[in-house]
């Protein structure tokens, strides 16, 4: 682990040096927990406590790409003592378009979609919901993080899915999550286990 | 570190300037001006689900038919989901658990009925144990008859679909809405996926206030 972290540090140092050598903007900040120019930074990595009787879990974080190149998270792994398999997934609204997909494949007798109304102000969470509110989950081969942008892995969106959990994830646990990026670099972060 | 301080100061100044320029004091959170309005979806023509019955496979319930209506003076939360669901279901159920816990004395007047849309993998034991992680007032509902499940979903305007791809990967799509049901079996409010614990708590408190006021 130490070796990997040292190597990563060296890569970062080189990146920072390269950045300054080009004369763009000399930012000499070297703190490891905050934004670094020329770095990919993982923010607030966490995994949800897993309910009893399920062998699946999900982890979330933000990925900030402060480099000039688009990158992508291509895989993630955890120690085999935590889970047997790890995949990148995305949850999507299966019927987010406001058309009548409901009537296509089912016999939803007269279940109108038009007679719903929000009594409160429309919150952003709900604007694209339809009457059926179908959600789907699909594996993704990679999660793109464009240059200069931050991508969130969050509930209801992208997540790192843990399969074949060895033991339930419990509050207070920490999961060592190793993330591999498109260019082959890796980062290992400690993801806190909590309920939300 | 100094740079960060400077940045913070800049932010604060910007915030101050912005606040003093805009006339209104941005007060409204996610709810409306009317604090007694429900955050979730309220239908003009409410769903009535009291005739929807599914086998209750909760430990010791032994498949007794369970009808979707709350006990007198209580509220029943209905949800269609499955236990292999790592993201959507536990997010919603965790929000619900924390919203209910915040209700204080009223927490004992909320029951949760979770119907599995994936009965092949969700055995009674598995579904019961899963639900118990979120509430000790839960009903694990499971039918192995697809027609009965679909009929129940239809009554809620819900759907689910299980697709197994060539690799054997099981893909479950399901309505992720949560339904709050009263003792007459009427759906009072629906929460689409993504409603926060605070908003759920807000709605439950209003519904109990109405209940207490009319009693």
Coordinates of C-alpha atoms in Angstrom, one line a residue:
Chain A
X1 CA 0.0 0.0 0.0
X2 CA 2.7 2.4 0.9
X3 CA 4.5 1.7 -2.3
X4 CA 1.5 2.5 -4.3
X5 CA 0.8 5.7 -2.5
X6 CA 4.4 6.8 -2.9
X7 CA 4.2 6.0 -6.6
X8 CA 0.9 8.0 -6.8
X9 CA 2.6 10.9 -5.0
X10 CA 5.4 10.9 -7.5
X11 CA 2.9 10.9 -10.4
X12 CA 1.1 13.8 -8.8
X13 CA 4.4 15.7 -8.2
X14 CA 5.3 15.2 -11.8
X15 CA 2.0 16.4 -12.9
X16 CA 2.2 19.5 -10.7
X17 CA 5.7 20.2 -12.0
X18 CA 4.6 19.7 -15.6
X19 CA 1.8 22.1 -14.9
X20 CA 4.0 24.8 -13.5
X21 CA 6.7 24.3 -16.2
X22 CA 4.2 25.2 -18.8
X23 CA 3.8 28.4 -17.1
X24 CA 0.1 28.3 -16.7
X25 CA -0.7 29.1 -13.1
X26 CA 1.7 28.4 -10.3
X27 CA -0.3 26.8 -7.6
X28 CA 1.9 25.3 -5.0
X29 CA -0.8 23.9 -2.7
X30 CA 0.2 20.5 -1.6
X31 CA -2.4 19.5 0.9
X32 CA -3.7 16.0 0.2
X33 CA -7.2 16.5 1.3
X34 CA -8.1 19.5 -0.8
X35 CA -8.1 20.4 -4.4
X36 CA -4.8 20.0 -6.1
X37 CA -4.1 21.5 -9.5
X38 CA -3.4 18.8 -11.9
X39 CA -4.9 16.1 -9.8
X40 CA -7.9 13.9 -9.6
X41 CA -9.4 14.2 -6.1
X42 CA -11.9 12.0 -4.5
X43 CA -14.3 13.7 -2.1
X44 CA -16.4 12.3 0.7
X45 CA -16.1 8.6 -0.2
X46 CA -18.7 6.6 1.7
X47 CA -20.6 3.3 1.5
X48 CA -24.1 2.8 2.8
X49 CA -24.7 0.3 5.7
X50 CA -26.1 -2.8 4.0
X51 CA -29.4 -4.2 5.3
X52 CA -29.5 -7.7 6.7
X53 CA -29.9 -10.6 4.3
X54 CA -28.6 -8.8 1.2
X55 CA -25.1 -9.3 -0.2
X56 CA -25.1 -6.1 -2.1
X57 CA -23.8 -2.7 -1.1
X58 CA -23.2 0.7 -2.7
X59 CA -20.5 3.3 -2.3
X60 CA -20.5 6.9 -3.4
X61 CA -18.1 9.9 -3.7
X62 CA -17.3 12.9 -5.8
X63 CA -14.5 12.8 -8.4
X64 CA -12.9 16.1 -9.2
X65 CA -10.8 16.3 -12.3
X66 CA -8.5 19.3 -12.0
X67 CA -6.3 18.2 -14.9
X68 CA -6.6 19.4 -18.5
X69 CA -7.5 16.0 -19.7
X70 CA -10.8 14.1 -19.6
X71 CA -10.4 11.0 -17.5
X72 CA -12.8 8.2 -16.6
X73 CA -13.2 5.9 -13.7
X74 CA -12.9 2.5 -15.3
X75 CA -13.0 0.1 -12.4
X76 CA -13.1 -0.2 -8.6
X77 CA -12.0 -2.9 -6.2
X78 CA -12.2 -3.7 -2.5
X79 CA -10.3 -6.3 -0.5
X80 CA -11.7 -9.8 -0.9
X81 CA -12.4 -9.7 2.8
X82 CA -15.1 -7.1 2.0
X83 CA -16.8 -8.2 -1.2
X84 CA -16.2 -10.8 -4.0
X85 CA -17.1 -8.5 -6.8
X86 CA -17.3 -4.8 -7.6
X87 CA -19.0 -3.1 -10.5
X88 CA -19.7 0.4 -11.7
X89 CA -23.5 1.1 -12.0
X90 CA -25.9 3.8 -12.9
X91 CA -29.4 4.1 -11.7
X92 CA -31.7 5.8 -14.2
X93 CA -35.3 6.7 -14.5
X94 CA -36.8 4.0 -16.7
X95 CA -39.6 6.1 -17.8
X96 CA -38.3 9.6 -17.3
X97 CA -39.7 10.8 -20.6
X98 CA -43.2 12.2 -20.0
X99 CA -44.8 10.0 -22.6
X100 CA -47.1 7.1 -21.9
X101 CA -44.6 4.2 -21.7
X102 CA -46.9 2.8 -19.1
X103 CA -49.5 1.7 -21.6
X104 CA -47.0 0.0 -23.9
X105 CA -46.2 -3.2 -22.1
X106 CA -48.7 -3.6 -19.3
X107 CA -52.4 -3.6 -18.7
X108 CA -52.5 -0.8 -16.3
X109 CA -56.2 -0.3 -16.5
X110 CA -57.0 3.3 -16.8
X111 CA -54.1 4.4 -14.6
X112 CA -54.0 7.9 -15.8
X113 CA -50.7 9.8 -15.7
X114 CA -52.3 13.2 -15.9
X115 CA -54.2 13.5 -12.7
X116 CA -51.3 13.9 -10.4
X117 CA -50.4 17.3 -9.0
X118 CA -47.8 18.5 -6.6
X119 CA -49.4 20.2 -3.8
X120 CA -46.2 21.7 -2.8
X121 CA -43.7 23.6 -4.9
X122 CA -42.1 21.4 -7.4
X123 CA -38.7 20.4 -6.0
X124 CA -36.0 19.5 -8.4
X125 CA -36.1 16.0 -7.2
X126 CA -39.5 15.4 -8.5
X127 CA -39.8 17.3 -11.7
X128 CA -39.1 14.4 -13.9
X129 CA -41.0 11.8 -12.1
X130 CA -44.0 10.2 -13.8
X131 CA -46.8 8.3 -12.2
X132 CA -45.1 4.9 -12.4
X133 CA -41.7 6.3 -11.3
X134 CA -39.8 3.3 -12.7
X135 CA -36.1 3.1 -11.9
X136 CA -33.6 0.9 -13.5
X137 CA -30.0 0.1 -12.9
X138 CA -27.4 -0.8 -15.4
X139 CA -23.7 -1.6 -15.3
X140 CA -21.5 1.0 -17.0
X141 CA -18.1 0.4 -18.4
X142 CA -16.8 3.7 -17.2
X143 CA -17.8 7.0 -15.6
X144 CA -16.4 9.9 -17.5
X145 CA -15.0 12.9 -15.7
X146 CA -14.3 15.8 -18.1
X147 CA -11.4 18.1 -17.6
X148 CA -12.1 20.7 -14.9
X149 CA -15.3 19.1 -13.8
X150 CA -16.6 17.2 -10.8
X151 CA -18.8 14.2 -11.2
X152 CA -20.8 12.9 -8.3
X153 CA -21.5 9.3 -7.5
X154 CA -24.6 9.6 -5.4
X155 CA -27.8 7.7 -4.5
X156 CA -30.1 7.4 -7.5
X157 CA -27.2 7.9 -9.9
X158 CA -23.8 6.5 -10.4
X159 CA -22.5 4.2 -7.7
X160 CA -19.8 1.6 -7.0
X161 CA -21.8 -1.5 -6.4
X162 CA -20.4 -4.2 -4.1
X163 CA -21.5 -7.7 -4.8
X164 CA -21.0 -10.9 -2.8
X165 CA -20.5 -9.0 0.4
X166 CA -18.6 -11.1 2.9
X167 CA -20.3 -9.4 5.9
X168 CA -22.9 -6.7 6.2
X169 CA -21.4 -3.1 6.1
X170 CA -22.0 -1.6 9.4
X171 CA -21.8 2.0 10.7
X172 CA -18.3 2.8 11.7
X173 CA -16.7 0.4 9.3
X174 CA -14.3 1.7 6.7
X175 CA -13.9 0.2 3.2
X176 CA -10.6 0.5 1.4
X177 CA -11.8 1.4 -2.1
X178 CA -9.2 1.3 -4.9
X179 CA -10.2 3.3 -8.0
X180 CA -8.6 2.8 -11.4
X181 CA -8.7 5.5 -14.0
X182 CA -8.5 5.4 -17.7
X183 CA -4.8 6.2 -17.8
X184 CA -4.0 3.3 -15.5
X185 CA -3.5 5.3 -12.4
X186 CA -5.1 4.2 -9.2
X187 CA -6.2 5.8 -6.0
X188 CA -7.1 4.0 -2.8
X189 CA -9.4 5.9 -0.5
X190 CA -11.0 4.9 2.8
X191 CA -14.7 5.0 2.5
X192 CA -16.7 5.6 5.7
X193 CA -19.7 3.3 6.2
X194 CA -22.8 5.2 7.3
X195 CA -26.6 5.2 6.8
X196 CA -26.9 8.1 4.4
Chain B
X1 CA -4.2 27.4 4.0
X2 CA -4.0 31.1 3.6
X3 CA -5.3 30.9 0.2
X4 CA -8.2 29.0 1.4
X5 CA -9.0 31.6 4.0
X6 CA -8.9 34.3 1.4
X7 CA -11.2 32.2 -0.7
X8 CA -13.6 31.8 2.2
X9 CA -13.6 35.6 2.8
X10 CA -14.3 36.2 -0.9
X11 CA -17.2 33.8 -0.8
X12 CA -18.6 35.4 2.2
X13 CA -18.4 38.8 0.7
X14 CA -19.9 37.6 -2.5
X15 CA -22.8 36.0 -0.6
X16 CA -23.3 39.3 1.3
X17 CA -23.4 41.4 -1.8
X18 CA -25.7 38.9 -3.5
X19 CA -28.0 38.8 -0.5
X20 CA -28.2 42.6 -0.2
X21 CA -29.0 43.0 -3.9
X22 CA -31.8 40.6 -4.2
X23 CA -34.9 41.9 -2.5
X24 CA -36.4 38.7 -1.1
X25 CA -34.8 36.9 1.7
X26 CA -34.4 33.5 0.2
X27 CA -36.3 31.6 2.8
X28 CA -38.2 28.8 1.1
X29 CA -36.5 25.4 1.4
X30 CA -38.0 22.7 -0.7
X31 CA -41.5 23.3 0.6
X32 CA -44.0 25.9 -0.4
X33 CA -45.0 29.1 1.4
X34 CA -47.7 27.1 3.0
X35 CA -46.1 25.1 5.7
X36 CA -49.1 22.8 6.0
X37 CA -48.9 21.7 2.4
X38 CA -47.6 18.2 1.7
X39 CA -44.3 17.9 -0.1
X40 CA -45.1 14.7 -2.0
X41 CA -47.6 14.1 -4.8
X42 CA -51.3 14.4 -3.9
X43 CA -53.7 13.2 -6.5
X44 CA -56.9 15.0 -7.2
X45 CA -58.6 11.7 -7.4
X46 CA -56.8 9.6 -4.7
X47 CA -55.8 6.0 -5.2
X48 CA -57.8 3.6 -3.1
X49 CA -55.9 0.4 -2.4
X50 CA -57.8 -1.3 0.4
X51 CA -58.8 -4.2 -1.9
X52 CA -55.2 -4.9 -2.7
X53 CA -54.2 -8.1 -0.9
X54 CA -50.8 -9.9 -0.8
X55 CA -49.5 -12.7 1.3
X56 CA -47.7 -11.5 4.4
X57 CA -44.6 -13.7 4.8
X58 CA -43.2 -11.9 7.8
X59 CA -41.9 -14.3 10.4
X60 CA -44.9 -16.0 12.0
X61 CA -47.4 -14.4 9.6
X62 CA -47.3 -17.6 7.5
X63 CA -48.7 -16.1 4.3
X64 CA -51.8 -14.5 5.9
X65 CA -53.4 -12.2 3.4
X66 CA -52.5 -8.6 4.1
X67 CA -54.7 -5.7 2.9
X68 CA -53.2 -2.3 2.1
X69 CA -54.8 -0.2 4.8
X70 CA -53.5 1.2 8.0
X71 CA -54.5 0.2 11.5
X72 CA -57.0 2.6 13.0
X73 CA -55.3 5.9 13.8
X74 CA -52.1 4.8 12.1
X75 CA -50.4 5.3 8.7
X76 CA -49.2 2.5 6.5
X77 CA -46.2 3.0 4.1
X78 CA -46.4 0.9 1.0
X79 CA -43.3 0.1 -1.1
X80 CA -42.5 -2.2 -4.0
X81 CA -38.8 -3.2 -4.1
X82 CA -36.4 -6.1 -3.8
X83 CA -33.5 -7.0 -1.6
X84 CA -30.8 -7.2 -4.2
X85 CA -31.3 -3.5 -4.9
X86 CA -28.2 -1.8 -3.6
X87 CA -29.0 1.8 -4.4
X88 CA -32.6 2.9 -4.7
X89 CA -34.4 0.7 -2.2
X90 CA -32.0 1.2 0.8
X91 CA -31.8 4.9 0.0
X92 CA -35.6 5.3 0.3
X93 CA -36.0 2.9 3.2
X94 CA -33.1 4.6 5.1
X95 CA -34.8 8.0 4.6
X96 CA -38.1 6.5 5.8
X97 CA -36.5 5.0 8.9
X98 CA -34.9 8.2 9.9
X99 CA -38.0 10.2 9.1
X100 CA -40.1 7.8 11.3
X101 CA -37.6 7.9 14.1
X102 CA -37.8 11.7 14.2
X103 CA -41.6 11.5 14.8
X104 CA -41.2 10.7 18.5
X105 CA -44.3 9.1 20.0
X106 CA -45.9 8.9 16.6
X107 CA -43.2 6.5 15.3
X108 CA -45.3 3.7 16.8
X109 CA -48.2 4.6 14.5
X110 CA -46.3 3.9 11.3
X111 CA -46.1 0.5 9.7
X112 CA -44.2 -0.4 6.5
X113 CA -45.4 -2.9 4.0
X114 CA -42.7 -3.9 1.4
X115 CA -43.8 -6.1 -1.4
X116 CA -41.0 -7.8 -3.3
X117 CA -41.0 -7.5 -7.1
X118 CA -38.3 -10.3 -7.2
X119 CA -40.0 -13.2 -5.4
X120 CA -37.6 -15.8 -7.0
X121 CA -34.6 -14.4 -5.1
X122 CA -36.4 -12.8 -2.2
X123 CA -37.3 -15.7 0.1
X124 CA -39.6 -14.9 3.0
X125 CA -36.6 -15.1 5.4
X126 CA -34.6 -12.8 3.2
X127 CA -37.3 -10.2 2.7
X128 CA -38.2 -10.2 6.4
X129 CA -34.6 -9.8 7.5
X130 CA -34.0 -7.0 5.0
X131 CA -37.1 -5.1 6.1
X132 CA -36.3 -5.5 9.7
X133 CA -33.0 -3.6 9.2
X134 CA -35.2 -0.5 8.7
X135 CA -38.2 -1.1 10.9
X136 CA -39.6 -3.4 13.5
X137 CA -43.1 -2.6 12.3
X138 CA -42.8 -4.1 8.9
X139 CA -44.8 -6.5 6.7
X140 CA -42.9 -8.5 4.2
X141 CA -45.2 -9.2 1.3
X142 CA -44.5 -11.8 -1.3
X143 CA -46.5 -13.6 -3.9
X144 CA -45.1 -16.1 -6.4
X145 CA -48.1 -15.5 -8.7
X146 CA -47.0 -12.8 -11.2
X147 CA -50.6 -12.0 -12.0
X148 CA -51.3 -11.2 -8.4
X149 CA -48.2 -9.0 -8.1
X150 CA -49.2 -7.1 -11.3
X151 CA -52.7 -6.6 -10.1
X152 CA -51.4 -5.1 -6.9
X153 CA -48.9 -2.9 -8.7
X154 CA -51.7 -1.7 -11.1
X155 CA -53.7 -0.5 -8.2
X156 CA -50.8 1.8 -7.2
X157 CA -50.0 2.8 -10.7
X158 CA -46.7 0.9 -10.2
X159 CA -44.8 -1.4 -12.5
X160 CA -41.9 -3.8 -12.4
X161 CA -40.0 -5.8 -14.9
X162 CA -37.3 -8.4 -14.6
X163 CA -35.0 -9.0 -17.5
X164 CA -32.2 -11.6 -17.6
X165 CA -29.6 -10.9 -20.2
X166 CA -27.3 -13.2 -22.1
X167 CA -24.7 -13.1 -19.3
X168 CA -27.3 -14.2 -16.8
X169 CA -27.3 -10.8 -15.2
X170 CA -30.7 -10.1 -13.6
X171 CA -31.9 -6.6 -14.3
X172 CA -34.8 -5.5 -12.1
X173 CA -36.8 -2.3 -13.0
X174 CA -39.4 -1.2 -10.6
X175 CA -41.4 1.8 -9.6
X176 CA -39.5 3.5 -6.8
X177 CA -42.4 5.4 -5.3
X178 CA -43.4 5.3 -1.7
X179 CA -47.1 5.4 -0.8
X180 CA -48.6 6.7 2.5
X181 CA -51.9 5.0 3.1
X182 CA -54.6 5.7 5.8
X183 CA -56.9 3.4 7.6
X184 CA -59.5 3.5 4.8
X185 CA -56.9 2.3 2.3
X186 CA -56.7 5.6 0.6
X187 CA -53.3 6.8 -0.6
X188 CA -52.8 10.2 1.0
X189 CA -49.5 11.1 -0.5
X190 CA -46.8 9.6 -2.8
X191 CA -43.1 10.2 -2.6
X192 CA -41.2 9.7 -5.8
X193 CA -37.6 8.5 -5.4
X194 CA -35.3 11.2 -4.1
X195 CA -37.6 12.7 -1.4
X196 CA -35.5 13.5 1.6
X197 CA -35.9 12.2 5.1
X198 CA -36.8 15.7 6.3
X199 CA -39.5 16.0 3.7
X200 CA -40.9 12.6 4.5
X201 CA -41.0 13.6 8.2
X202 CA -42.7 16.9 7.3
X203 CA -45.5 15.1 5.5
X204 CA -46.0 12.5 8.1
X205 CA -46.2 15.1 10.8
X206 CA -48.8 17.0 8.8
X207 CA -50.8 13.9 8.2
X208 CA -50.8 12.9 11.9
X209 CA -51.7 16.5 12.8
X210 CA -54.7 16.2 10.5
X211 CA -55.6 12.8 12.0
X212 CA -55.3 14.1 15.6
X213 CA -57.3 17.2 14.8
X214 CA -60.2 15.4 13.3
X215 CA -60.3 12.7 16.0

